[in-house]
GROMACS .gro file of C-alpha atoms in nm:
model
  157
    1UNK     CA    1  -2.250   2.095  -1.256
    2UNK     CA    2  -1.877   2.087  -1.325
    3UNK     CA    3  -1.732   2.271  -1.627
    4UNK     CA    4  -1.706   2.052  -1.939
    5UNK     CA    5  -1.324   2.062  -1.929
    6UNK     CA    6  -1.326   1.943  -1.568
    7UNK     CA    7  -1.569   1.663  -1.650
    8UNK     CA    8  -1.345   1.549  -1.933
    9UNK     CA    9  -1.033   1.568  -1.715
   10UNK     CA   10  -1.203   1.351  -1.452
   11UNK     CA   11  -1.292   1.094  -1.719
   12UNK     CA   12  -0.928   1.085  -1.833
   13UNK     CA   13  -0.811   1.045  -1.475
   14UNK     CA   14  -1.066   0.766  -1.425
   15UNK     CA   15  -0.912   0.580  -1.719
   16UNK     CA   16  -0.577   0.575  -1.539
   17UNK     CA   17  -0.725   0.454  -1.211
   18UNK     CA   18  -0.782   0.582  -0.861
   19UNK     CA   19  -0.477   0.808  -0.852
   20UNK     CA   20  -0.219   0.958  -1.085
   21UNK     CA   21   0.092   1.170  -1.051
   22UNK     CA   22   0.078   1.504  -1.230
   23UNK     CA   23   0.394   1.415  -1.426
   24UNK     CA   24   0.187   1.143  -1.598
   25UNK     CA   25  -0.126   1.359  -1.622
   26UNK     CA   26   0.065   1.626  -1.809
   27UNK     CA   27   0.157   1.371  -2.078
   28UNK     CA   28  -0.200   1.313  -2.186
   29UNK     CA   29  -0.406   1.599  -2.050
   30UNK     CA   30  -0.207   1.854  -2.246
   31UNK     CA   31  -0.301   1.663  -2.558
   32UNK     CA   32  -0.651   1.584  -2.434
   33UNK     CA   33  -0.810   1.746  -2.736
   34UNK     CA   34  -0.703   1.443  -2.936
   35UNK     CA   35  -0.916   1.216  -2.719
   36UNK     CA   36  -1.249   1.399  -2.721
   37UNK     CA   37  -1.167   1.755  -2.817
   38UNK     CA   38  -1.288   1.915  -2.495
   39UNK     CA   39  -0.975   2.023  -2.310
   40UNK     CA   40  -0.810   2.351  -2.389
   41UNK     CA   41  -0.452   2.260  -2.303
   42UNK     CA   42  -0.135   2.247  -2.510
   43UNK     CA   43   0.198   2.073  -2.461
   44UNK     CA   44   0.535   2.237  -2.436
   45UNK     CA   45   0.464   2.478  -2.153
   46UNK     CA   46   0.677   2.543  -1.848
   47UNK     CA   47   0.592   2.411  -1.501
   48UNK     CA   48   0.412   2.727  -1.391
   49UNK     CA   49   0.186   2.716  -1.694
   50UNK     CA   50   0.133   2.340  -1.653
   51UNK     CA   51   0.030   2.391  -1.290
   52UNK     CA   52  -0.216   2.656  -1.406
   53UNK     CA   53  -0.356   2.406  -1.654
   54UNK     CA   54  -0.439   2.168  -1.372
   55UNK     CA   55  -0.652   2.440  -1.213
   56UNK     CA   56  -0.941   2.286  -1.408
   57UNK     CA   57  -0.920   2.001  -1.156
   58UNK     CA   58  -0.962   2.247  -0.868
   59UNK     CA   59  -1.336   2.246  -0.936
   60UNK     CA   60  -1.344   1.871  -0.865
   61UNK     CA   61  -1.126   1.917  -0.557
   62UNK     CA   62  -1.357   2.192  -0.428
   63UNK     CA   63  -1.658   1.963  -0.481
   64UNK     CA   64  -1.488   1.681  -0.288
   65UNK     CA   65  -1.456   1.451  -0.588
   66UNK     CA   66  -1.075   1.461  -0.599
   67UNK     CA   67  -0.796   1.507  -0.348
   68UNK     CA   68  -0.445   1.629  -0.413
   69UNK     CA   69  -0.151   1.513  -0.205
   70UNK     CA   70   0.173   1.664  -0.326
   71UNK     CA   71   0.193   1.592  -0.697
   72UNK     CA   72  -0.068   1.315  -0.688
   73UNK     CA   73  -0.433   1.356  -0.780
   74UNK     CA   74  -0.668   1.088  -0.648
   75UNK     CA   75  -1.037   1.022  -0.635
   76UNK     CA   76  -1.188   1.085  -0.293
   77UNK     CA   77  -1.356   0.743  -0.311
   78UNK     CA   78  -1.332   0.448  -0.548
   79UNK     CA   79  -1.703   0.478  -0.630
   80UNK     CA   80  -1.640   0.827  -0.767
   81UNK     CA   81  -1.371   0.686  -0.996
   82UNK     CA   82  -1.605   0.410  -1.112
   83UNK     CA   83  -1.888   0.658  -1.170
   84UNK     CA   84  -1.660   0.886  -1.373
   85UNK     CA   85  -1.539   0.591  -1.579
   86UNK     CA   86  -1.894   0.475  -1.641
   87UNK     CA   87  -1.969   0.812  -1.805
   88UNK     CA   88  -1.745   0.705  -2.094
   89UNK     CA   89  -1.944   0.503  -2.347
   90UNK     CA   90  -1.816   0.145  -2.357
   91UNK     CA   91  -1.750   0.178  -2.728
   92UNK     CA   92  -1.507   0.465  -2.657
   93UNK     CA   93  -1.325   0.324  -2.353
   94UNK     CA   94  -1.072   0.114  -2.544
   95UNK     CA   95  -0.992   0.396  -2.783
   96UNK     CA   96  -0.939   0.635  -2.492
   97UNK     CA   97  -0.705   0.391  -2.318
   98UNK     CA   98  -0.507   0.339  -2.640
   99UNK     CA   99  -0.487   0.714  -2.698
  100UNK     CA  100  -0.379   0.788  -2.340
  101UNK     CA  101  -0.113   0.515  -2.357
  102UNK     CA  102   0.021   0.650  -2.688
  103UNK     CA  103   0.033   1.008  -2.558
  104UNK     CA  104   0.218   0.910  -2.241
  105UNK     CA  105   0.462   0.702  -2.446
  106UNK     CA  106   0.519   0.977  -2.702
  107UNK     CA  107   0.575   1.247  -2.439
  108UNK     CA  108   0.806   1.046  -2.214
  109UNK     CA  109   1.179   1.070  -2.264
  110UNK     CA  110   1.348   0.734  -2.316
  111UNK     CA  111   1.537   0.754  -1.986
  112UNK     CA  112   1.209   0.817  -1.801
  113UNK     CA  113   1.010   0.535  -1.967
  114UNK     CA  114   1.090   0.294  -1.684
  115UNK     CA  115   0.901   0.521  -1.441
  116UNK     CA  116   0.577   0.510  -1.641
  117UNK     CA  117   0.615   0.166  -1.803
  118UNK     CA  118   0.337  -0.005  -1.606
  119UNK     CA  119   0.092   0.279  -1.672
  120UNK     CA  120   0.170   0.285  -2.046
  121UNK     CA  121   0.144  -0.093  -2.081
  122UNK     CA  122  -0.182  -0.102  -1.884
  123UNK     CA  123  -0.337   0.169  -2.101
  124UNK     CA  124  -0.222   0.014  -2.428
  125UNK     CA  125  -0.333  -0.335  -2.322
  126UNK     CA  126  -0.678  -0.201  -2.233
  127UNK     CA  127  -0.700  -0.051  -2.581
  128UNK     CA  128  -0.526  -0.330  -2.770
  129UNK     CA  129  -0.822  -0.424  -2.988
  130UNK     CA  130  -0.788  -0.079  -3.146
  131UNK     CA  131  -0.419  -0.132  -3.223
  132UNK     CA  132  -0.432  -0.256  -3.578
  133UNK     CA  133  -0.088  -0.186  -3.727
  134UNK     CA  134   0.155  -0.477  -3.701
  135UNK     CA  135   0.438  -0.240  -3.603
  136UNK     CA  136   0.231  -0.102  -3.314
  137UNK     CA  137   0.130  -0.453  -3.202
  138UNK     CA  138   0.497  -0.558  -3.198
  139UNK     CA  139   0.585  -0.246  -2.999
  140UNK     CA  140   0.315  -0.337  -2.745
  141UNK     CA  141   0.451  -0.692  -2.720
  142UNK     CA  142   0.799  -0.550  -2.655
  143UNK     CA  143   0.663  -0.313  -2.390
  144UNK     CA  144   0.478  -0.603  -2.225
  145UNK     CA  145   0.803  -0.801  -2.217
  146UNK     CA  146   0.985  -0.508  -2.057
  147UNK     CA  147   0.706  -0.467  -1.801
  148UNK     CA  148   0.713  -0.838  -1.722
  149UNK     CA  149   1.090  -0.832  -1.674
  150UNK     CA  150   1.060  -0.525  -1.452
  151UNK     CA  151   0.786  -0.690  -1.245
  152UNK     CA  152   1.001  -1.002  -1.202
  153UNK     CA  153   1.300  -0.793  -1.094
  154UNK     CA  154   1.086  -0.611  -0.836
  155UNK     CA  155   0.938  -0.930  -0.691
  156UNK     CA  156   1.083  -1.034  -0.358
  157UNK     CA  157   1.134  -1.407  -0.320
   0.00000   0.00000   0.00000
């Protein structure tokens, strides 16, 4: 049995996908309390403290559920990621995606947005039915346009 904080962290990671760089994880895991209230992490810490915060994931690494290569955390197998994601009630999945997308967006400096644009847009799109304010829906449309333009510029013809 993994600690509750580790279980929650794995669910958050499963929302992102099979792997995630710790620079993105820090954006939403440090504010993870806002999603389900189970992580004991706070934003605004230095790199040493942030690395210590990720020690909660060491339990999952020790159990063979996750691997870490450099600054990237990944599930050891795609079935583990799917199993972790399935632990989130369907009624909460969209809200979690929306919340993760908002946290990443809010904690990313404007000049770094291009590096996390696809992740943010994916998360917000997966939670779009919970985006009710017109302003937020317009912001999502703008982000989708930016992501589309970026994808087109990256495509090799």
